[in-house]
Each structure stands twice: as structure tokens, then as C-alpha cells.
Amino acid sequence: MTDLCARTCEMVRKCIIFLVALMLSLSALAQSERLYLDTDFNFDFDNTEYSGSGLGASETLFGISLAPVLRFEWNEKHSLGAGVNMQKMFGSVRFLDDIDLVAYYQFHSEKYGAVAGLFRREKMIGHYSEAFFSSAWLADNRLVQGLALQYHDEVGFAELVADWNGLYSLETREQFRILFSGEGRFAKVMYAGATAAMQHYANRADFSHNVVDNITINPYIGVDFNAFFDFDIRLGYLQSLQRDRLVERGWISPMGGELFFRMSRWGVFISNNIYVGKNLQPLYNSMGKEGTIYGTDLYASDPFYGTTSGIYNRTGIGYERNFWKERINVKAEFVLKTDGKKLYNQQIISLAVNLAPKLYDKANKRTK
């Protein structure tokens, strides 16, 4: 344990030296350009009571993450950032549970944007529901390793992301995700869009012929308006195509529909999402050649989308509000979930602080 703490401290020391050196090297240029110290901070409490469901464990995830990034901007369109992303789980005996490099190039204009490298997910502009990423998975996987291409205007947005999150080696499988999210508004209060994900879950260096493909497509249409309360109602369709090449049985194509409703005012909200359809995680308990189940390595979505009863309902009651020009987000939510058989609950408390300058406002316009 002493050796682990020493190695962690040495990593932190080297990262600090790197950041200071980079800051000094850019200080002369900063007189005519812009030099920022962007910082993202997250405080997350996520407690699940899922015992007996067979759709996830009862556990408490409680911790913080901090990502100080030195970012140099020039010509108001180009940025180069370097820093670290650190994570600490409360109660852990480690000094830090995880520390990763953050290093990226970003281009942003009035309508177009691109980010390449290792960057925080806050730089993504797409809308990805819990059918793609659960809140617990996002809290534990804050970095994108790859590329994001973006378009943004007053009518809508589109985003294409390549996230390479598995290196081909003796310890890890080669794997990556291709994500798409696009949405457009029409008739003042209506919107339509689609989200898609393709995951390639491939082999390790010590085995072959165990590639898994996981594709999910989610077109939707919705309406949001204000009638004393703010309302958001969305109807979507989920279609998945999955194949485990270890087992010669072809493609599996579970599908379903979901209806989302949210009503809010003064930060207080009530929401309900009901999914009716097939199990979208049919390979969750399948075992690969390394002797472990695919589980959350293959499925980042909420485990209740793996329902075998044909229904999943999520009801949330809570408070969520942004402060200080949307740079601080506070959320507290009590969640009730059911697969049509029993009732389960989840409690979520989060605080997010983002000190990076915002590139776009609520009207999808450049802020600077």
C-alpha cells in the first residue's frame, strides 16, 4: 500500500511539473493570446437499492473528480489543452483511485466544432439518454479518447464521436464506440432527432474469435413548452442489433418504444420514462474467452433496459438548477423504478462546477 501511495504521489508530482512548465512556456504568448486554467469539479452520490431485481447491484457510489486543465487559445477559434483528470472515491484507502491525462486540440467557430485527443465528456454537445449511458457509468467514465465533430446553430445540432476506450493488449480488449446525436426544431415548440451508438467489443492479445457488435438506434420526436410549468414530452423508438461472434447464431434485434415526460418549475421537477419492449441487454451475462461476463463492459446503459418482463418504468422527483451563468449545476433526485414485478429505488445527489468559458448559450449562439 505504501508503494502504491508513493507511485500515485509521484504521478501527481510529475503532472504538476508538466503543467507548470507548459504554463511558463506559453506565458509570453499569453500577452497577445488567451491562457485559461479550466477546472471541472464533480461531486457524485448515487445509491441504488436493486436487491432481488437481477438488473443491477445494490451499491453506493460516492466520490469526487477534479480536472484542472491549462488551455491556450488563439485566433478565438483554436485551443490546445493539457491537464489531468483525478478521481477519489470516499472511503477508499488510496490517495487517488484514478488519474488520467487530459490533452486535446479544439476548434470552434460560430457553427462548426471539433475536439481531438483525451477530453472531458462536458465538451460533447449531443443528447444521450440512459438507454445509452447510465448516470453511474458516466460518473466513472468522464473522458472521451478520440474525436468529436460538431455542428451547432439556432435550429439544432449534430455530433459524431469516436471514443476508443480499449487497447488491444494482454490486459484489455480492443474496443471503441461510434456515437451520433442530432436534433432539429420546428413549429416553435416541436423537435425531432436521433441518437445512435455502435460498439465494437473485440479481442485481447491472448485470444481471438470473440468479437461482439452492439448497435442501438433511437429516433424520437418531442414537444417542449411553458404553461406556468415547463413541459418536455418525448416519444422514441429503440432498435438494437447485436451479435456475439463467439456463438454462431447471427444477429439479435431487440426493440421497444419509450415515452418520456418532465414537468418543472423553480428547479423542482417530476419526470417519468416508460419503456415497453424486449430486453436490450441480451448478452449481459454471456461469458467471454477471458472467463468473465460482458456486463457493463459491453452495456453502458441503465441496467433496467435489460428487463425481461417487457416493461421498465422510471419515475423521478427532485430539484435541479444551474447557477452562475450555468457553470454550477446542483441536482438531487429520488427515483422509483419497476420492471412490472417489484418496486426499487435510487437516490442521486450531484454538484458539478465547470469553470471553462462556455462556447454556446441556451439559444445555441456563440458566447464570445
Short mmCIF file of N, CA and C in Angstrom, two decimals, residues 160-332:
data_model
loop_
_atom_site.label_atom_id
_atom_site.label_comp_id
_atom_site.label_asym_id
_atom_site.label_seq_id
_atom_site.Cartn_x
_atom_site.Cartn_y
_atom_site.Cartn_z
N LEU A 160 -20.85 13.80 -34.15
CA LEU A 160 -20.31 12.47 -34.43
C LEU A 160 -19.06 12.28 -33.58
N VAL A 161 -19.04 11.19 -32.80
CA VAL A 161 -17.95 10.97 -31.85
C VAL A 161 -17.37 9.57 -32.05
N ALA A 162 -16.05 9.49 -32.03
CA ALA A 162 -15.35 8.21 -31.99
C ALA A 162 -14.60 8.14 -30.67
N ASP A 163 -14.97 7.18 -29.84
CA ASP A 163 -14.40 7.05 -28.49
C ASP A 163 -13.70 5.69 -28.39
N TRP A 164 -12.37 5.72 -28.38
CA TRP A 164 -11.58 4.49 -28.33
C TRP A 164 -11.26 4.20 -26.87
N ASN A 165 -11.96 3.25 -26.27
CA ASN A 165 -11.83 3.02 -24.82
C ASN A 165 -11.29 1.65 -24.46
N GLY A 166 -10.61 0.99 -25.39
CA GLY A 166 -9.99 -0.28 -25.07
C GLY A 166 -8.79 -0.56 -25.96
N LEU A 167 -7.63 -0.77 -25.36
CA LEU A 167 -6.41 -1.03 -26.11
C LEU A 167 -6.22 -2.54 -26.30
N TYR A 168 -5.87 -2.94 -27.51
CA TYR A 168 -5.56 -4.34 -27.79
C TYR A 168 -4.27 -4.72 -27.08
N SER A 169 -4.37 -5.53 -26.02
CA SER A 169 -3.21 -5.90 -25.22
C SER A 169 -3.53 -7.19 -24.47
N LEU A 170 -2.61 -7.63 -23.64
CA LEU A 170 -2.83 -8.82 -22.82
C LEU A 170 -3.77 -8.54 -21.67
N GLU A 171 -3.95 -7.27 -21.30
CA GLU A 171 -4.79 -6.92 -20.15
C GLU A 171 -6.19 -6.45 -20.56
N THR A 172 -6.32 -5.86 -21.72
CA THR A 172 -7.60 -5.26 -22.10
C THR A 172 -8.00 -5.65 -23.51
N ARG A 173 -9.32 -5.69 -23.73
CA ARG A 173 -9.86 -5.91 -25.06
C ARG A 173 -9.76 -4.63 -25.89
N GLU A 174 -9.60 -4.81 -27.19
CA GLU A 174 -9.74 -3.68 -28.10
C GLU A 174 -11.23 -3.36 -28.21
N GLN A 175 -11.59 -2.10 -27.97
CA GLN A 175 -12.99 -1.73 -28.12
C GLN A 175 -13.11 -0.23 -28.34
N PHE A 176 -14.16 0.13 -29.08
CA PHE A 176 -14.45 1.54 -29.32
C PHE A 176 -15.94 1.72 -29.57
N ARG A 177 -16.39 2.97 -29.42
CA ARG A 177 -17.77 3.34 -29.71
C ARG A 177 -17.80 4.46 -30.75
N ILE A 178 -18.73 4.34 -31.67
CA ILE A 178 -19.05 5.43 -32.59
C ILE A 178 -20.42 5.95 -32.19
N LEU A 179 -20.51 7.24 -31.88
CA LEU A 179 -21.75 7.84 -31.41
C LEU A 179 -22.23 8.92 -32.37
N PHE A 180 -23.54 9.00 -32.51
CA PHE A 180 -24.14 10.10 -33.28
C PHE A 180 -25.33 10.65 -32.51
N SER A 181 -25.44 11.97 -32.48
CA SER A 181 -26.60 12.62 -31.89
C SER A 181 -26.94 13.85 -32.72
N GLY A 182 -28.19 13.92 -33.16
CA GLY A 182 -28.62 15.07 -33.95
C GLY A 182 -30.05 15.42 -33.64
N GLU A 183 -30.34 16.72 -33.66
CA GLU A 183 -31.69 17.17 -33.32
C GLU A 183 -31.99 18.48 -34.02
N GLY A 184 -33.25 18.67 -34.45
CA GLY A 184 -33.68 19.91 -35.07
C GLY A 184 -35.04 20.33 -34.56
N ARG A 185 -35.28 21.64 -34.52
CA ARG A 185 -36.54 22.18 -34.02
C ARG A 185 -37.40 22.67 -35.19
N PHE A 186 -38.72 22.59 -34.99
CA PHE A 186 -39.65 23.08 -35.99
C PHE A 186 -40.97 23.43 -35.30
N ALA A 187 -41.79 24.23 -35.96
CA ALA A 187 -43.10 24.64 -35.43
C ALA A 187 -42.99 25.23 -34.02
N LYS A 188 -41.90 25.92 -33.73
CA LYS A 188 -41.64 26.64 -32.49
C LYS A 188 -41.43 25.75 -31.27
N VAL A 189 -42.34 24.82 -31.01
CA VAL A 189 -42.26 24.04 -29.77
C VAL A 189 -41.92 22.57 -30.00
N MET A 190 -41.76 22.16 -31.25
CA MET A 190 -41.52 20.75 -31.53
C MET A 190 -40.08 20.50 -31.94
N TYR A 191 -39.63 19.29 -31.71
CA TYR A 191 -38.28 18.90 -32.11
C TYR A 191 -38.29 17.42 -32.49
N ALA A 192 -37.32 17.06 -33.30
CA ALA A 192 -37.15 15.66 -33.70
C ALA A 192 -35.67 15.38 -33.83
N GLY A 193 -35.29 14.16 -33.54
CA GLY A 193 -33.87 13.84 -33.62
C GLY A 193 -33.63 12.35 -33.58
N ALA A 194 -32.38 12.01 -33.48
CA ALA A 194 -31.98 10.60 -33.42
C ALA A 194 -30.64 10.50 -32.70
N THR A 195 -30.50 9.40 -31.97
CA THR A 195 -29.24 9.06 -31.32
C THR A 195 -28.87 7.65 -31.73
N ALA A 196 -27.60 7.43 -31.96
CA ALA A 196 -27.15 6.10 -32.37
C ALA A 196 -25.79 5.80 -31.75
N ALA A 197 -25.56 4.53 -31.48
CA ALA A 197 -24.27 4.09 -30.94
C ALA A 197 -23.91 2.74 -31.56
N MET A 198 -22.66 2.62 -31.95
CA MET A 198 -22.14 1.34 -32.44
C MET A 198 -20.90 1.01 -31.62
N GLN A 199 -20.94 -0.09 -30.88
CA GLN A 199 -19.81 -0.51 -30.08
C GLN A 199 -19.18 -1.75 -30.68
N HIS A 200 -17.87 -1.70 -30.83
CA HIS A 200 -17.09 -2.83 -31.31
C HIS A 200 -16.27 -3.34 -30.13
N TYR A 201 -16.64 -4.51 -29.62
CA TYR A 201 -16.04 -5.09 -28.42
C TYR A 201 -15.23 -6.29 -28.88
N ALA A 202 -13.94 -6.09 -29.07
CA ALA A 202 -13.13 -7.07 -29.80
C ALA A 202 -12.27 -7.93 -28.88
N ASN A 203 -11.16 -8.44 -29.42
CA ASN A 203 -10.35 -9.44 -28.72
C ASN A 203 -9.23 -8.84 -27.88
N ARG A 204 -8.69 -9.68 -27.01
CA ARG A 204 -7.44 -9.37 -26.33
C ARG A 204 -6.29 -10.00 -27.10
N ALA A 205 -5.07 -9.64 -26.72
CA ALA A 205 -3.91 -10.16 -27.44
C ALA A 205 -3.72 -11.66 -27.25
N ASP A 206 -4.32 -12.24 -26.20
CA ASP A 206 -4.12 -13.66 -25.93
C ASP A 206 -5.27 -14.55 -26.40
N PHE A 207 -6.25 -13.99 -27.11
CA PHE A 207 -7.28 -14.83 -27.72
C PHE A 207 -7.90 -14.11 -28.91
N SER A 208 -8.63 -14.87 -29.72
CA SER A 208 -9.28 -14.32 -30.92
C SER A 208 -10.67 -14.93 -31.07
N HIS A 209 -11.39 -14.53 -32.10
CA HIS A 209 -12.72 -15.04 -32.43
C HIS A 209 -13.72 -14.82 -31.28
N ASN A 210 -13.61 -13.66 -30.60
CA ASN A 210 -14.59 -13.33 -29.55
C ASN A 210 -15.01 -11.86 -29.68
N VAL A 211 -15.31 -11.46 -30.89
CA VAL A 211 -15.74 -10.09 -31.17
C VAL A 211 -17.25 -9.98 -30.97
N VAL A 212 -17.68 -8.90 -30.31
CA VAL A 212 -19.10 -8.64 -30.09
C VAL A 212 -19.45 -7.28 -30.68
N ASP A 213 -20.54 -7.22 -31.44
CA ASP A 213 -21.04 -5.97 -32.01
C ASP A 213 -22.33 -5.57 -31.30
N ASN A 214 -22.43 -4.30 -30.97
CA ASN A 214 -23.60 -3.80 -30.23
C ASN A 214 -24.01 -2.46 -30.83
N ILE A 215 -25.15 -2.44 -31.52
CA ILE A 215 -25.64 -1.25 -32.21
C ILE A 215 -27.01 -0.88 -31.65
N THR A 216 -27.22 0.40 -31.35
CA THR A 216 -28.51 0.88 -30.88
C THR A 216 -28.87 2.17 -31.62
N ILE A 217 -30.10 2.25 -32.11
CA ILE A 217 -30.59 3.43 -32.82
C ILE A 217 -31.85 3.92 -32.11
N ASN A 218 -31.95 5.24 -31.90
CA ASN A 218 -33.06 5.81 -31.15
C ASN A 218 -33.59 7.08 -31.81
N PRO A 219 -34.47 6.95 -32.83
CA PRO A 219 -35.15 8.14 -33.35
C PRO A 219 -36.26 8.57 -32.39
N TYR A 220 -36.54 9.87 -32.34
CA TYR A 220 -37.55 10.37 -31.41
C TYR A 220 -38.15 11.68 -31.92
N ILE A 221 -39.30 12.02 -31.37
CA ILE A 221 -39.96 13.28 -31.65
C ILE A 221 -40.54 13.80 -30.35
N GLY A 222 -40.51 15.12 -30.17
CA GLY A 222 -40.96 15.65 -28.89
C GLY A 222 -41.50 17.06 -29.00
N VAL A 223 -41.99 17.53 -27.87
CA VAL A 223 -42.50 18.88 -27.76
C VAL A 223 -42.11 19.43 -26.39
N ASP A 224 -41.64 20.68 -26.35
CA ASP A 224 -41.38 21.33 -25.06
C ASP A 224 -41.96 22.74 -25.10
N PHE A 225 -42.61 23.13 -24.03
CA PHE A 225 -43.31 24.41 -23.99
C PHE A 225 -43.49 24.82 -22.53
N ASN A 226 -43.92 26.07 -22.33
CA ASN A 226 -44.18 26.59 -21.00
C ASN A 226 -45.64 26.95 -20.86
N ALA A 227 -46.28 26.40 -19.83
CA ALA A 227 -47.65 26.75 -19.46
C ALA A 227 -47.69 26.80 -17.94
N PHE A 228 -47.07 27.85 -17.39
CA PHE A 228 -46.74 28.03 -15.98
C PHE A 228 -45.63 27.08 -15.58
N PHE A 229 -45.77 25.79 -15.88
CA PHE A 229 -44.68 24.83 -15.73
C PHE A 229 -43.98 24.66 -17.07
N ASP A 230 -42.73 24.24 -17.02
CA ASP A 230 -42.01 23.85 -18.22
C ASP A 230 -42.27 22.38 -18.48
N PHE A 231 -42.74 22.07 -19.68
CA PHE A 231 -43.07 20.70 -20.05
C PHE A 231 -42.12 20.21 -21.15
N ASP A 232 -41.76 18.95 -21.05
CA ASP A 232 -40.99 18.28 -22.10
C ASP A 232 -41.56 16.87 -22.25
N ILE A 233 -42.09 16.57 -23.44
CA ILE A 233 -42.71 15.27 -23.71
C ILE A 233 -42.05 14.70 -24.96
N ARG A 234 -41.59 13.46 -24.87
CA ARG A 234 -40.84 12.88 -26.00
C ARG A 234 -41.23 11.42 -26.20
N LEU A 235 -41.45 11.06 -27.45
CA LEU A 235 -41.77 9.69 -27.82
C LEU A 235 -40.64 9.15 -28.70
N GLY A 236 -40.09 7.99 -28.32
CA GLY A 236 -38.96 7.45 -29.07
C GLY A 236 -39.09 5.97 -29.34
N TYR A 237 -38.27 5.52 -30.27
CA TYR A 237 -38.22 4.11 -30.65
C TYR A 237 -36.78 3.64 -30.51
N LEU A 238 -36.57 2.49 -29.88
CA LEU A 238 -35.24 1.94 -29.66
C LEU A 238 -35.11 0.62 -30.44
N GLN A 239 -34.14 0.58 -31.32
CA GLN A 239 -33.86 -0.62 -32.09
C GLN A 239 -32.39 -1.00 -31.89
N SER A 240 -32.16 -2.24 -31.51
CA SER A 240 -30.79 -2.71 -31.28
C SER A 240 -30.47 -3.88 -32.20
N LEU A 241 -29.23 -3.95 -32.61
CA LEU A 241 -28.70 -5.07 -33.38
C LEU A 241 -27.43 -5.54 -32.67
N GLN A 242 -27.39 -6.82 -32.27
CA GLN A 242 -26.26 -7.32 -31.50
C GLN A 242 -25.85 -8.70 -32.02
N ARG A 243 -24.54 -8.94 -31.93
CA ARG A 243 -24.02 -10.22 -32.42
C ARG A 243 -22.77 -10.60 -31.62
N ASP A 244 -22.77 -11.81 -31.10
CA ASP A 244 -21.60 -12.37 -30.45
C ASP A 244 -20.99 -13.39 -31.40
N ARG A 245 -19.85 -13.06 -31.97
CA ARG A 245 -19.25 -13.94 -32.98
C ARG A 245 -18.66 -15.22 -32.38
N LEU A 246 -18.59 -15.27 -31.05
CA LEU A 246 -18.15 -16.50 -30.39
C LEU A 246 -19.20 -17.59 -30.53
N VAL A 247 -20.47 -17.16 -30.64
CA VAL A 247 -21.59 -18.09 -30.77
C VAL A 247 -22.21 -17.89 -32.15
N GLU A 248 -22.24 -18.91 -32.96
CA GLU A 248 -22.74 -18.78 -34.33
C GLU A 248 -24.27 -18.81 -34.35
N ARG A 249 -24.88 -17.69 -34.00
CA ARG A 249 -26.34 -17.64 -34.04
C ARG A 249 -26.86 -16.37 -34.71
N GLY A 250 -25.98 -15.63 -35.37
CA GLY A 250 -26.41 -14.46 -36.12
C GLY A 250 -26.74 -13.27 -35.23
N TRP A 251 -27.47 -12.34 -35.84
CA TRP A 251 -27.81 -11.10 -35.17
C TRP A 251 -29.04 -11.25 -34.29
N ILE A 252 -29.03 -10.55 -33.15
CA ILE A 252 -30.20 -10.43 -32.28
C ILE A 252 -30.71 -9.01 -32.43
N SER A 253 -32.03 -8.84 -32.51
CA SER A 253 -32.57 -7.50 -32.80
C SER A 253 -33.69 -7.10 -31.84
N PRO A 254 -33.42 -6.95 -30.55
CA PRO A 254 -34.46 -6.48 -29.62
C PRO A 254 -34.85 -5.04 -29.92
N MET A 255 -36.10 -4.71 -29.64
CA MET A 255 -36.60 -3.37 -29.93
C MET A 255 -37.65 -2.99 -28.90
N GLY A 256 -38.00 -1.71 -28.89
CA GLY A 256 -39.03 -1.24 -27.98
C GLY A 256 -39.30 0.25 -28.18
N GLY A 257 -40.30 0.74 -27.48
CA GLY A 257 -40.64 2.16 -27.53
C GLY A 257 -40.65 2.74 -26.14
N GLU A 258 -40.41 4.05 -26.05
CA GLU A 258 -40.45 4.69 -24.73
C GLU A 258 -41.08 6.08 -24.83
N LEU A 259 -41.72 6.45 -23.74
CA LEU A 259 -42.37 7.75 -23.63
C LEU A 259 -41.81 8.46 -22.41
N PHE A 260 -41.27 9.67 -22.65
CA PHE A 260 -40.65 10.46 -21.58
C PHE A 260 -41.51 11.70 -21.32
N PHE A 261 -41.66 12.03 -20.02
CA PHE A 261 -42.42 13.21 -19.61
C PHE A 261 -41.68 13.90 -18.48
N ARG A 262 -41.60 15.23 -18.55
CA ARG A 262 -40.98 16.00 -17.47
C ARG A 262 -41.73 17.32 -17.30
N MET A 263 -42.00 17.65 -16.05
CA MET A 263 -42.66 18.91 -15.70
C MET A 263 -41.84 19.57 -14.60
N SER A 264 -41.52 20.88 -14.76
CA SER A 264 -40.63 21.52 -13.79
C SER A 264 -40.96 23.01 -13.65
N ARG A 265 -40.59 23.54 -12.49
CA ARG A 265 -40.65 24.98 -12.24
C ARG A 265 -39.81 25.28 -11.00
N TRP A 266 -39.07 26.40 -11.08
CA TRP A 266 -38.19 26.83 -9.99
C TRP A 266 -37.14 25.76 -9.64
N GLY A 267 -36.84 24.91 -10.58
CA GLY A 267 -35.86 23.86 -10.33
C GLY A 267 -36.45 22.55 -9.83
N VAL A 268 -37.67 22.59 -9.31
CA VAL A 268 -38.33 21.37 -8.83
C VAL A 268 -38.95 20.65 -10.03
N PHE A 269 -38.79 19.34 -10.11
CA PHE A 269 -39.29 18.63 -11.28
C PHE A 269 -39.85 17.27 -10.87
N ILE A 270 -40.71 16.78 -11.74
CA ILE A 270 -41.16 15.39 -11.70
C ILE A 270 -41.06 14.85 -13.11
N SER A 271 -40.52 13.65 -13.25
CA SER A 271 -40.34 13.08 -14.58
C SER A 271 -40.76 11.62 -14.56
N ASN A 272 -41.12 11.14 -15.73
CA ASN A 272 -41.45 9.72 -15.86
C ASN A 272 -41.03 9.23 -17.24
N ASN A 273 -40.38 8.08 -17.26
CA ASN A 273 -39.96 7.46 -18.51
C ASN A 273 -40.40 6.00 -18.48
N ILE A 274 -41.19 5.61 -19.46
CA ILE A 274 -41.65 4.23 -19.53
C ILE A 274 -41.15 3.60 -20.82
N TYR A 275 -40.52 2.44 -20.68
CA TYR A 275 -40.04 1.67 -21.82
C TYR A 275 -40.84 0.38 -21.91
N VAL A 276 -41.31 0.08 -23.09
CA VAL A 276 -42.05 -1.15 -23.34
C VAL A 276 -41.39 -1.86 -24.52
N GLY A 277 -40.90 -3.07 -24.27
CA GLY A 277 -40.25 -3.78 -25.36
C GLY A 277 -39.41 -4.94 -24.87
N LYS A 278 -38.50 -5.37 -25.70
CA LYS A 278 -37.66 -6.52 -25.42
C LYS A 278 -36.44 -6.13 -24.58
N ASN A 279 -35.77 -7.13 -24.05
CA ASN A 279 -34.54 -6.94 -23.30
C ASN A 279 -33.45 -6.40 -24.24
N LEU A 280 -32.97 -5.16 -23.96
CA LEU A 280 -31.97 -4.53 -24.80
C LEU A 280 -30.54 -4.93 -24.41
N GLN A 281 -30.41 -5.78 -23.40
CA GLN A 281 -29.09 -6.24 -22.96
C GLN A 281 -29.04 -7.78 -22.93
N PRO A 282 -29.35 -8.42 -24.04
CA PRO A 282 -29.47 -9.89 -24.04
C PRO A 282 -28.14 -10.62 -23.81
N LEU A 283 -27.01 -9.96 -24.05
CA LEU A 283 -25.71 -10.62 -23.89
C LEU A 283 -25.02 -10.23 -22.59
N TYR A 284 -25.73 -9.58 -21.69
CA TYR A 284 -25.13 -9.07 -20.46
C TYR A 284 -24.40 -10.17 -19.68
N ASN A 285 -25.04 -11.32 -19.52
CA ASN A 285 -24.46 -12.41 -18.71
C ASN A 285 -23.69 -13.44 -19.53
N SER A 286 -23.49 -13.15 -20.82
CA SER A 286 -22.68 -14.05 -21.64
C SER A 286 -21.22 -13.97 -21.21
N MET A 287 -20.52 -15.08 -21.31
CA MET A 287 -19.14 -15.13 -20.84
C MET A 287 -18.18 -15.18 -22.02
N GLY A 288 -17.15 -14.34 -21.95
CA GLY A 288 -16.15 -14.30 -22.99
C GLY A 288 -15.00 -15.26 -22.73
N LYS A 289 -14.04 -15.26 -23.62
CA LYS A 289 -12.91 -16.19 -23.52
C LYS A 289 -12.01 -15.90 -22.33
N GLU A 290 -12.05 -14.69 -21.79
CA GLU A 290 -11.23 -14.39 -20.62
C GLU A 290 -11.85 -14.91 -19.35
N GLY A 291 -13.08 -15.47 -19.44
CA GLY A 291 -13.72 -16.09 -18.28
C GLY A 291 -14.57 -15.17 -17.46
N THR A 292 -14.89 -13.97 -17.95
CA THR A 292 -15.76 -13.04 -17.24
C THR A 292 -16.95 -12.67 -18.12
N ILE A 293 -18.06 -12.27 -17.48
CA ILE A 293 -19.23 -11.88 -18.25
C ILE A 293 -18.99 -10.53 -18.90
N TYR A 294 -19.71 -10.27 -19.98
CA TYR A 294 -19.54 -9.00 -20.69
C TYR A 294 -19.98 -7.82 -19.81
N GLY A 295 -21.18 -7.94 -19.21
CA GLY A 295 -21.64 -6.98 -18.23
C GLY A 295 -21.56 -5.54 -18.69
N THR A 296 -21.06 -4.67 -17.79
CA THR A 296 -21.00 -3.24 -18.07
C THR A 296 -19.88 -2.87 -19.04
N ASP A 297 -18.98 -3.80 -19.35
CA ASP A 297 -18.01 -3.53 -20.40
C ASP A 297 -18.70 -3.40 -21.76
N LEU A 298 -19.77 -4.17 -21.93
CA LEU A 298 -20.50 -4.14 -23.19
C LEU A 298 -21.68 -3.17 -23.14
N TYR A 299 -22.30 -3.04 -21.97
CA TYR A 299 -23.50 -2.21 -21.85
C TYR A 299 -23.26 -1.07 -20.86
N ALA A 300 -23.24 0.16 -21.37
CA ALA A 300 -23.10 1.34 -20.52
C ALA A 300 -24.45 1.90 -20.10
N SER A 301 -25.53 1.36 -20.63
CA SER A 301 -26.87 1.87 -20.36
C SER A 301 -27.36 1.47 -18.98
N ASP A 302 -28.46 2.06 -18.54
CA ASP A 302 -29.07 1.70 -17.27
C ASP A 302 -29.43 0.21 -17.30
N PRO A 303 -29.12 -0.53 -16.23
CA PRO A 303 -29.36 -1.99 -16.25
C PRO A 303 -30.82 -2.37 -16.41
N PHE A 304 -31.76 -1.47 -16.10
CA PHE A 304 -33.17 -1.83 -16.21
C PHE A 304 -33.65 -1.91 -17.66
N TYR A 305 -32.84 -1.44 -18.61
CA TYR A 305 -33.17 -1.69 -20.01
C TYR A 305 -32.94 -3.16 -20.37
N GLY A 306 -32.41 -3.93 -19.44
CA GLY A 306 -32.30 -5.36 -19.61
C GLY A 306 -33.50 -6.12 -19.05
N THR A 307 -34.62 -5.44 -18.88
CA THR A 307 -35.82 -6.08 -18.35
C THR A 307 -36.26 -7.27 -19.19
N THR A 308 -36.69 -8.32 -18.52
CA THR A 308 -37.21 -9.50 -19.21
C THR A 308 -38.73 -9.60 -19.11
N SER A 309 -39.34 -8.62 -18.46
CA SER A 309 -40.80 -8.63 -18.30
C SER A 309 -41.50 -7.79 -19.35
N GLY A 310 -40.72 -7.13 -20.21
CA GLY A 310 -41.32 -6.33 -21.29
C GLY A 310 -41.65 -4.91 -20.91
N ILE A 311 -41.31 -4.48 -19.69
CA ILE A 311 -41.62 -3.12 -19.27
C ILE A 311 -40.59 -2.62 -18.27
N TYR A 312 -40.30 -1.34 -18.34
CA TYR A 312 -39.44 -0.67 -17.36
C TYR A 312 -39.96 0.75 -17.19
N ASN A 313 -40.27 1.12 -15.96
CA ASN A 313 -40.75 2.47 -15.69
C ASN A 313 -39.84 3.15 -14.66
N ARG A 314 -39.47 4.38 -14.96
CA ARG A 314 -38.62 5.19 -14.07
C ARG A 314 -39.35 6.49 -13.75
N THR A 315 -39.58 6.74 -12.46
CA THR A 315 -40.20 7.99 -12.00
C THR A 315 -39.21 8.72 -11.11
N GLY A 316 -38.97 9.99 -11.42
CA GLY A 316 -38.02 10.78 -10.65
C GLY A 316 -38.67 12.04 -10.10
N ILE A 317 -38.36 12.36 -8.86
CA ILE A 317 -38.82 13.60 -8.22
C ILE A 317 -37.59 14.27 -7.62
N GLY A 318 -37.40 15.54 -7.94
CA GLY A 318 -36.19 16.16 -7.42
C GLY A 318 -36.08 17.63 -7.70
N TYR A 319 -34.83 18.10 -7.57
CA TYR A 319 -34.51 19.52 -7.77
C TYR A 319 -33.23 19.59 -8.59
N GLU A 320 -33.25 20.40 -9.64
CA GLU A 320 -32.07 20.60 -10.46
C GLU A 320 -32.06 22.04 -10.97
N ARG A 321 -30.92 22.70 -10.77
CA ARG A 321 -30.85 24.10 -11.17
C ARG A 321 -29.40 24.49 -11.47
N ASN A 322 -29.26 25.42 -12.41
CA ASN A 322 -27.95 25.96 -12.75
C ASN A 322 -27.78 27.34 -12.13
N PHE A 323 -26.56 27.63 -11.73
CA PHE A 323 -26.23 28.91 -11.13
C PHE A 323 -24.99 29.48 -11.82
N TRP A 324 -24.75 30.77 -11.58
CA TRP A 324 -23.57 31.47 -12.06
C TRP A 324 -23.31 31.19 -13.54
N LYS A 325 -24.24 31.70 -14.36
CA LYS A 325 -24.13 31.58 -15.81
C LYS A 325 -23.98 30.13 -16.26
N GLU A 326 -24.71 29.23 -15.58
CA GLU A 326 -24.77 27.81 -15.92
C GLU A 326 -23.45 27.07 -15.66
N ARG A 327 -22.56 27.65 -14.89
CA ARG A 327 -21.30 26.97 -14.60
C ARG A 327 -21.38 26.09 -13.36
N ILE A 328 -22.43 26.23 -12.58
CA ILE A 328 -22.64 25.38 -11.42
C ILE A 328 -23.99 24.69 -11.57
N ASN A 329 -24.00 23.38 -11.47
CA ASN A 329 -25.23 22.60 -11.55
C ASN A 329 -25.41 21.80 -10.27
N VAL A 330 -26.60 21.94 -9.66
CA VAL A 330 -26.94 21.22 -8.44
C VAL A 330 -28.14 20.33 -8.73
N LYS A 331 -28.06 19.07 -8.30
CA LYS A 331 -29.16 18.14 -8.55
C LYS A 331 -29.34 17.19 -7.38
N ALA A 332 -30.58 16.98 -7.01
CA ALA A 332 -30.95 15.96 -6.02
C ALA A 332 -32.22 15.29 -6.53
#
